[in-house]
PDB file of C-alpha atoms in Angstrom:
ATOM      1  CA  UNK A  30      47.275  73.388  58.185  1.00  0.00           C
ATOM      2  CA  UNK A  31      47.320  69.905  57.347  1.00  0.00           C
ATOM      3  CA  UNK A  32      45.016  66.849  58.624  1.00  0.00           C
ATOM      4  CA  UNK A  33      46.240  64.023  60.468  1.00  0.00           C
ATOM      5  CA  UNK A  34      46.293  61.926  57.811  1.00  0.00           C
ATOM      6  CA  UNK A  35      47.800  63.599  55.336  1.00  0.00           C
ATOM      7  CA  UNK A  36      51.116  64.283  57.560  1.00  0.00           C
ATOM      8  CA  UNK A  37      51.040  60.454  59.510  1.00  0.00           C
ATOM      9  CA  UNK A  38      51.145  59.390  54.757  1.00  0.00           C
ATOM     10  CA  UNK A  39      54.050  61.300  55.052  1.00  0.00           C
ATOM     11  CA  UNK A  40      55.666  60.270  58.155  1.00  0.00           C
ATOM     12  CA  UNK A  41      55.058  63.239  59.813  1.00  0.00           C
ATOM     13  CA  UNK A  42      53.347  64.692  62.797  1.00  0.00           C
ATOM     14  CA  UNK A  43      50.752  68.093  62.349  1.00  0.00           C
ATOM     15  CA  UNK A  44      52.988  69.574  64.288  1.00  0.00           C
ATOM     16  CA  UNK A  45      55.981  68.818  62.507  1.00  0.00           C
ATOM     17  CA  UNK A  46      54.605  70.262  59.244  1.00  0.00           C
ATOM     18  CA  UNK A  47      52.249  72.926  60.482  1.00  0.00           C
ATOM     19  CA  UNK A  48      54.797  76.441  59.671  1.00  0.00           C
ATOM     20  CA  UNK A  49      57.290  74.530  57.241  1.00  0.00           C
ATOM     21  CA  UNK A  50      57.377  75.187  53.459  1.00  0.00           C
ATOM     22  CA  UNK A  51      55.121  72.778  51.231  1.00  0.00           C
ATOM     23  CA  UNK A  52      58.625  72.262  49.288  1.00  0.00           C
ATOM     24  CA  UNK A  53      60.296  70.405  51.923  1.00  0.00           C
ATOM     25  CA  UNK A  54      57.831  67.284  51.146  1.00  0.00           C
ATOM     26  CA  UNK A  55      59.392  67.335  47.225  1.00  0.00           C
ATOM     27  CA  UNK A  56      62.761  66.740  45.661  1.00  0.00           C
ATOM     28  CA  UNK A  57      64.555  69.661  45.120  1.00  0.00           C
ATOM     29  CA  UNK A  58      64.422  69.414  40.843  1.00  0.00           C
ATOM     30  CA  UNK A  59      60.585  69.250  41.117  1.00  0.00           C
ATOM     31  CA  UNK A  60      60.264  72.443  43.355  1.00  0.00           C
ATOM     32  CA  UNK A  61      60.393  74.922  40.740  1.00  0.00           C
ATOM     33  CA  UNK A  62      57.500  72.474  39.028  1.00  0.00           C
ATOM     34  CA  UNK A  63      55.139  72.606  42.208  1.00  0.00           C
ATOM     35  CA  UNK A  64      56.044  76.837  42.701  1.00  0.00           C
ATOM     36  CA  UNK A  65      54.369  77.274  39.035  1.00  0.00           C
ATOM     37  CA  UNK A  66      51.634  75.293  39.881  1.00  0.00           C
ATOM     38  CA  UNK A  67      50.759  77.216  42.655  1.00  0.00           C
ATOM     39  CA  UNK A  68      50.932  80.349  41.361  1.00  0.00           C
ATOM     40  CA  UNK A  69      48.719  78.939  38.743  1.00  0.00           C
ATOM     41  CA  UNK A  70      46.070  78.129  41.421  1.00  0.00           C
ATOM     42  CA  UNK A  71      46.878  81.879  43.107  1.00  0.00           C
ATOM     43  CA  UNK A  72      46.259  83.118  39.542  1.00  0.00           C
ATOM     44  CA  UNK A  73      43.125  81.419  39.135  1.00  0.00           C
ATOM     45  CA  UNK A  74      41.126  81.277  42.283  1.00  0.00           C
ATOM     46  CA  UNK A  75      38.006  78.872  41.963  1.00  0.00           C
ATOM     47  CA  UNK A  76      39.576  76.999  39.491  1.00  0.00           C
ATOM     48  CA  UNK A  77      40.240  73.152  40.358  1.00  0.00           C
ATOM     49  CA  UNK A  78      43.704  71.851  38.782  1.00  0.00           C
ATOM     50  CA  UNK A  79      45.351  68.686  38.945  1.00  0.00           C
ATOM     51  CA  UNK A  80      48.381  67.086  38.787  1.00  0.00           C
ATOM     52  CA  UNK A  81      50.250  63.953  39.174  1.00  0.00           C
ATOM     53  CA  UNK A  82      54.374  64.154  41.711  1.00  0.00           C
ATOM     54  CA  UNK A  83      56.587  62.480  43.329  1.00  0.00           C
ATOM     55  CA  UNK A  84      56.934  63.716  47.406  1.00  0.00           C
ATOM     56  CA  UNK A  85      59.267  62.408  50.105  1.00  0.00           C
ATOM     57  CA  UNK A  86      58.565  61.131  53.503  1.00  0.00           C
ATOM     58  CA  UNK A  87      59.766  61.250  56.430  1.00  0.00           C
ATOM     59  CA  UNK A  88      62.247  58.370  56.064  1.00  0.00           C
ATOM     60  CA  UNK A  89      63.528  59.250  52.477  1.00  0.00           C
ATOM     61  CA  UNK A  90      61.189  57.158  51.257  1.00  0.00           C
ATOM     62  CA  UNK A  91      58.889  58.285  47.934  1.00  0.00           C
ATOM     63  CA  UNK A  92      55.087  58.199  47.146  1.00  0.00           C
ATOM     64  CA  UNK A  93      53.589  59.497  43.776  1.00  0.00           C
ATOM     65  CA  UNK A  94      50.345  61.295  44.727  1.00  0.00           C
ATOM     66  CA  UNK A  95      47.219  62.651  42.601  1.00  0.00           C
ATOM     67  CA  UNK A  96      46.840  66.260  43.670  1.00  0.00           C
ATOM     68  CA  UNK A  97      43.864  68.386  43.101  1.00  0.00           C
ATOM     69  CA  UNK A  98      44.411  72.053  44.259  1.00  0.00           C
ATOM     70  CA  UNK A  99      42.083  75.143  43.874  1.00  0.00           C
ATOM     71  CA  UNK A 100      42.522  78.273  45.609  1.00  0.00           C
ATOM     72  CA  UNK A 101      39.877  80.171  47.186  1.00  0.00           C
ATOM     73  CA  UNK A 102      39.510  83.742  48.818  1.00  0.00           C
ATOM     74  CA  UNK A 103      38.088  84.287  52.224  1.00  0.00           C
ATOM     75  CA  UNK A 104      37.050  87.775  54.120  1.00  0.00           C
ATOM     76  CA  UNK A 105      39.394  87.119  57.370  1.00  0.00           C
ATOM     77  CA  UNK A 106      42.554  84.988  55.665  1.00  0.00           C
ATOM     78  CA  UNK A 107      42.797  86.548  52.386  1.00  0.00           C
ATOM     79  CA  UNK A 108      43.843  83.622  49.441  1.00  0.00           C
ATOM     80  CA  UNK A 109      44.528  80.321  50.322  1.00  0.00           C
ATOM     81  CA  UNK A 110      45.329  77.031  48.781  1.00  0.00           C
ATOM     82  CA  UNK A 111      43.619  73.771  49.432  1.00  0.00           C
ATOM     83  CA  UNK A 112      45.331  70.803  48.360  1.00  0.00           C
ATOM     84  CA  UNK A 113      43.437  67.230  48.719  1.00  0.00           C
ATOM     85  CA  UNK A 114      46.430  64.468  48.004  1.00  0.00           C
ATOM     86  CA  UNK A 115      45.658  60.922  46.694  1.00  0.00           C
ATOM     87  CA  UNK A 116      48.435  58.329  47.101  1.00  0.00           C
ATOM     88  CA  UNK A 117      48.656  56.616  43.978  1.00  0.00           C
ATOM     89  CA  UNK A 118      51.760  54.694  44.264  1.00  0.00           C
ATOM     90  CA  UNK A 119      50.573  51.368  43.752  1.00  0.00           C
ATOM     91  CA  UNK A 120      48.079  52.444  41.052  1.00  0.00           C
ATOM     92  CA  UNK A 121      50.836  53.374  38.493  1.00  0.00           C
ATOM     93  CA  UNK A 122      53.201  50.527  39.424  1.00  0.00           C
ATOM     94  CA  UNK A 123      50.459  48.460  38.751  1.00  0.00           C
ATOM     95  CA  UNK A 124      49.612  50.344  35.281  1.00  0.00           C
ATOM     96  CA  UNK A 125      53.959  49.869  34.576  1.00  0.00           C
ATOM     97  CA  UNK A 126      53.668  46.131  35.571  1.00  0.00           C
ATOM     98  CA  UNK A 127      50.610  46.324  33.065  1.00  0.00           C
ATOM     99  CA  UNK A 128      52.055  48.181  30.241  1.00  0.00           C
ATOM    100  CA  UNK A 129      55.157  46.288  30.566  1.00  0.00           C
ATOM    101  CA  UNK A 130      53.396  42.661  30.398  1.00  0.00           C
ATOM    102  CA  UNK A 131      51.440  43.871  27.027  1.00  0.00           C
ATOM    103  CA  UNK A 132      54.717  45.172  25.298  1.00  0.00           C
ATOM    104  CA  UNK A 133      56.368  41.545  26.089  1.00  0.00           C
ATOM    105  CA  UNK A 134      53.055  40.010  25.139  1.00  0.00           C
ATOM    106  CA  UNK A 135      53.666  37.435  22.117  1.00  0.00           C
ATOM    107  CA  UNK A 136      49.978  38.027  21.422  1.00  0.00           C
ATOM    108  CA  UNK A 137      49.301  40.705  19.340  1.00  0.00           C
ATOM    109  CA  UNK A 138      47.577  43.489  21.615  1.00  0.00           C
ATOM    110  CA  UNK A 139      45.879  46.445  20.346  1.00  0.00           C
ATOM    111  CA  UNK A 140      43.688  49.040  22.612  1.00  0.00           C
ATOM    112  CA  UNK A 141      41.365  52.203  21.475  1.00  0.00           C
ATOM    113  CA  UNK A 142      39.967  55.446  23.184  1.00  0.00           C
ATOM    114  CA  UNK A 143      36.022  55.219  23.501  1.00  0.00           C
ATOM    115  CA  UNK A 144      36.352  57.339  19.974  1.00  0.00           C
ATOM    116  CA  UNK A 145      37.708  54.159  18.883  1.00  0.00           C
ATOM    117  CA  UNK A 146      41.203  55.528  18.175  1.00  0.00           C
ATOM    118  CA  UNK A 147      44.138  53.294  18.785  1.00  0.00           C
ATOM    119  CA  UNK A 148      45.771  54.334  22.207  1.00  0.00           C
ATOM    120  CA  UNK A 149      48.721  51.305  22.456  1.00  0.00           C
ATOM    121  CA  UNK A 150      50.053  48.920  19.642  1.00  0.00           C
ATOM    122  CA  UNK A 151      52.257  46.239  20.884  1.00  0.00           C
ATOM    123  CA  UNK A 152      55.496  44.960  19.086  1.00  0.00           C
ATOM    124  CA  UNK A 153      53.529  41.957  18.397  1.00  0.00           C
ATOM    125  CA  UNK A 154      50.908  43.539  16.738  1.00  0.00           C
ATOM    126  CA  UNK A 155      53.325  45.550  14.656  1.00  0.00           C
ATOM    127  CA  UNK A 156      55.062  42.079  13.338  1.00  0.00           C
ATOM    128  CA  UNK A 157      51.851  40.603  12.542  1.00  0.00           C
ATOM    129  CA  UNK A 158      50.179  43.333  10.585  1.00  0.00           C
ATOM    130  CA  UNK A 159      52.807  45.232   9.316  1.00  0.00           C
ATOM    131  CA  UNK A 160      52.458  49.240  10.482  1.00  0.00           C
ATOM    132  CA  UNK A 161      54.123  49.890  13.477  1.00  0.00           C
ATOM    133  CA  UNK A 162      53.366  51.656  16.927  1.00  0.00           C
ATOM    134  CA  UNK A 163      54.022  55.384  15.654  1.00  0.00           C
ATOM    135  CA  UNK A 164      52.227  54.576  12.476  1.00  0.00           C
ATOM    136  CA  UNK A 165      48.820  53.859  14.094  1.00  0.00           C
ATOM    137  CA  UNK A 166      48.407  55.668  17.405  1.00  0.00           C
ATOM    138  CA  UNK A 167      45.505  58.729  17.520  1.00  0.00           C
ATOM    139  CA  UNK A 168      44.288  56.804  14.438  1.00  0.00           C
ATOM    140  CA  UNK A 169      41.584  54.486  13.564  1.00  0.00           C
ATOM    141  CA  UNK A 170      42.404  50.703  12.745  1.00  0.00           C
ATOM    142  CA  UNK A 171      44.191  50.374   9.727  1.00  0.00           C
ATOM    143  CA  UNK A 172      43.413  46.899   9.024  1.00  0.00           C
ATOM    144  CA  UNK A 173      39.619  46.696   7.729  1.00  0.00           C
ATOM    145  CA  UNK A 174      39.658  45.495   4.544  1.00  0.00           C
ATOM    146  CA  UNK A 175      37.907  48.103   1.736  1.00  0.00           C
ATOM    147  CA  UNK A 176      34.226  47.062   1.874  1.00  0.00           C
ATOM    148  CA  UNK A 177      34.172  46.118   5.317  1.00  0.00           C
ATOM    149  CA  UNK A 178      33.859  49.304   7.382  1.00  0.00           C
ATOM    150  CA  UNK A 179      30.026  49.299   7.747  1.00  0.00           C
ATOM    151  CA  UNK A 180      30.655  45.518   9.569  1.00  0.00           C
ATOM    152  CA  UNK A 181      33.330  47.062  12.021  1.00  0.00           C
ATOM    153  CA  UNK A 182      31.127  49.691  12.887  1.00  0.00           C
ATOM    154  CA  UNK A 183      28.723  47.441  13.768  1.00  0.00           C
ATOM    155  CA  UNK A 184      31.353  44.995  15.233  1.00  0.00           C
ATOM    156  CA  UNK A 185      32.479  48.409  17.401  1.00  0.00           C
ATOM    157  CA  UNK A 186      28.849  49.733  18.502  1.00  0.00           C
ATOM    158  CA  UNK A 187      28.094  46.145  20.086  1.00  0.00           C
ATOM    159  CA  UNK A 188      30.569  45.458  21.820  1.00  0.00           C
ATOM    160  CA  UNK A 189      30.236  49.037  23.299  1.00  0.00           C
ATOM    161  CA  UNK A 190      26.568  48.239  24.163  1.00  0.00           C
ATOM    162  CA  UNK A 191      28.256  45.404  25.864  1.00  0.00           C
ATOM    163  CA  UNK A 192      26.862  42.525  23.604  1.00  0.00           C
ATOM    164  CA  UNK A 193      29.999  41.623  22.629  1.00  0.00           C
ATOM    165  CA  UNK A 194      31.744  39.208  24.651  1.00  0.00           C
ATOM    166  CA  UNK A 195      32.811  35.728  23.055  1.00  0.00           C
ATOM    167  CA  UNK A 196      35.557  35.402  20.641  1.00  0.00           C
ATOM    168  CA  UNK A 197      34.762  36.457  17.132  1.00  0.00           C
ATOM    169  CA  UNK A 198      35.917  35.452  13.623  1.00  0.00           C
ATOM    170  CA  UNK A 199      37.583  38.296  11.962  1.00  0.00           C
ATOM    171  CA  UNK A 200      39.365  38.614   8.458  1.00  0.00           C
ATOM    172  CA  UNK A 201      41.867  41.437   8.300  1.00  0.00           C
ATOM    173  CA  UNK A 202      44.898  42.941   6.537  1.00  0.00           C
ATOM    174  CA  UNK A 203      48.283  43.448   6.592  1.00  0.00           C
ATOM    175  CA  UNK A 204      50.132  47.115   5.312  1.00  0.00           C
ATOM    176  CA  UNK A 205      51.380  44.656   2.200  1.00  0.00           C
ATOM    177  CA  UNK A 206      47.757  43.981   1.552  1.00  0.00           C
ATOM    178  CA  UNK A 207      47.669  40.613   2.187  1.00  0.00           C
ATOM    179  CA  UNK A 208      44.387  38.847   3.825  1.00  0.00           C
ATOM    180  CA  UNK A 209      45.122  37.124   7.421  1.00  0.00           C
ATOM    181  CA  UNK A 210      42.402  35.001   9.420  1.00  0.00           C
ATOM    182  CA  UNK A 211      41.685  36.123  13.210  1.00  0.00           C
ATOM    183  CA  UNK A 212      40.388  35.355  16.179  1.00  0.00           C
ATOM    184  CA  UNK A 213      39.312  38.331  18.090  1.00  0.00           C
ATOM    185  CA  UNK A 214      39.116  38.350  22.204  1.00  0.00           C
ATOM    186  CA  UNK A 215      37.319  41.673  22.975  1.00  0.00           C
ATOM    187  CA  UNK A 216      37.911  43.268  26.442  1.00  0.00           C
ATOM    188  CA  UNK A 217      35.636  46.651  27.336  1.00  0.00           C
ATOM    189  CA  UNK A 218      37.303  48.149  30.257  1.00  0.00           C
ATOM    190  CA  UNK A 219      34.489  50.362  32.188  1.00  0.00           C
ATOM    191  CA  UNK A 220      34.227  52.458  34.798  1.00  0.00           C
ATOM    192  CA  UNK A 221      32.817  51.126  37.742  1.00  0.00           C
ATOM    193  CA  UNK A 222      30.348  48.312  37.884  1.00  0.00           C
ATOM    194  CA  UNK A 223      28.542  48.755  34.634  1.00  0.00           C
ATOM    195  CA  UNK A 224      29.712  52.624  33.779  1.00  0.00           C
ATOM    196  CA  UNK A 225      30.756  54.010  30.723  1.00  0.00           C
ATOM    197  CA  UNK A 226      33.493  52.342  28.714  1.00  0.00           C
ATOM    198  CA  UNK A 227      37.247  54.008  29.078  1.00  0.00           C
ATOM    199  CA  UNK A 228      39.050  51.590  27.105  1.00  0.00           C
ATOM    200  CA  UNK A 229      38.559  48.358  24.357  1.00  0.00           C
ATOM    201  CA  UNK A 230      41.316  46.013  24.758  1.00  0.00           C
ATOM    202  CA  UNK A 231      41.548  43.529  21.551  1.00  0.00           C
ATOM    203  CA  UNK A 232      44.077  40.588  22.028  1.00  0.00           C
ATOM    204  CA  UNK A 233      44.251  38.667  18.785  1.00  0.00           C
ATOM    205  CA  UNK A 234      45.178  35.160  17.645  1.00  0.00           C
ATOM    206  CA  UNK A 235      46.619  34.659  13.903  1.00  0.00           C
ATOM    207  CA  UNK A 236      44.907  31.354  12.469  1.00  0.00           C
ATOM    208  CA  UNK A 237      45.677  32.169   9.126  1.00  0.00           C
ATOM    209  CA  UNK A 238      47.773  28.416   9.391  1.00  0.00           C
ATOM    210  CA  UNK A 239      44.622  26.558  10.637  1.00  0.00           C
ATOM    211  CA  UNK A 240      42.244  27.867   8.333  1.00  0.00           C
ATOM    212  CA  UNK A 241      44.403  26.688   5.529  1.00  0.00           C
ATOM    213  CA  UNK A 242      44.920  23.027   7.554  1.00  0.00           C
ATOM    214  CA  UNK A 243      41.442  22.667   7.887  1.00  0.00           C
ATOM    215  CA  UNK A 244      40.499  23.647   4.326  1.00  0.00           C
TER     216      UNK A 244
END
């Protein structure tokens, strides 16, 4: 079975789907991929698993979808599968439009996990402080000075509590060791209207060359 709206997202009828194999909605070199997961689900029944693939309409055309699939057991049909499909197309060309526009970024662009390990490390940030992308991610900022870390905890826990939201005044270093003046702009990215954060965005601003004009 399949709703309405699942088959007219495909470009399909009910009818035209209703007795056809699930496979003929994927490319052929991701069938084997969907098989396993399916025998997964038969494997486990009551479990809920997810997954993100590509499927075909109608018209050739592709959609990537958000799947979750759990497979239950009933007294007059025996197992089954259900399958509830998101389309989430435009949500990761938006996050590739994203992801792209932060690697070109001049501005040095750093983001953390809500354990406040570093999750992306542009090539900007890289020039400016020295360590580069693989050098950093899973880890925690390398850039506090020694004697500082009890500040950038605290720096860390408010903006968290959300108190944090002007520009602040930070003094860092680079892997050579050498002190460099910032300005910090904090961005907590939360889920939903005032949720939980999911991810601290920091886009920095070198004025090591002003400080030294002004002084």
């Amino acid at each position: 079975s399949v709703n309405r709206y699942g088959a007219a997202q495909l470009g399909y009828t009910v009818g035209e789907l209703v007795g056809r194999s699930v496979l003929t909605v994927f490319d052929a070199t991701d069938r084997e991929t969907v098989l396993a997961q399916l025998r997964q689900c038969a494997d486990h029944p009551f479990r809920t698993f997810t997954w993100e693939i590509q499927k075909i309409r109608k018209d050739g055309s592709r959609l990537w979808v958000h799947e979750r699939a759990r497979a239950i057991v009933s007294s007059d049909s025996g197992l089954m599968i259900l399958v509830v499909c998101e389309d989430v197309t435009e949500h990761r060309r938006t996050g590739r439009l994203l992801a792209t526009l932060i690697h070109e970024s001049p501005l040095p662009i750093i983001s953390l996990d809500q354990t406040a390990k570093v999750t992306s490390w542009n090539p900007a940030a890289a020039k400016l402080l020295g360590w580069s992308e693989e050098e950093v991610i899973g880890k925690e900022l390398p850039y506090i000075p020694p004697g500082e870390e009890e500040a950038a905890d605290c720096l860390w826990e408010a903006g968290v509590r959300g108190e944090l939201t002007a520009p602040v005044e930070l003094r860092r270093r680079r892997k050579d060791g050498t002190l460099i003046d910032l300005l910090l702009w904090p961005v907590y990215v939360r889920e939903g209207s005032g949720g939980e954060f999911e991810t601290a965005i920091g886009i920095l601003v070198d004025q090591s060359n002003l400080i030294r004009a002004e002084a």
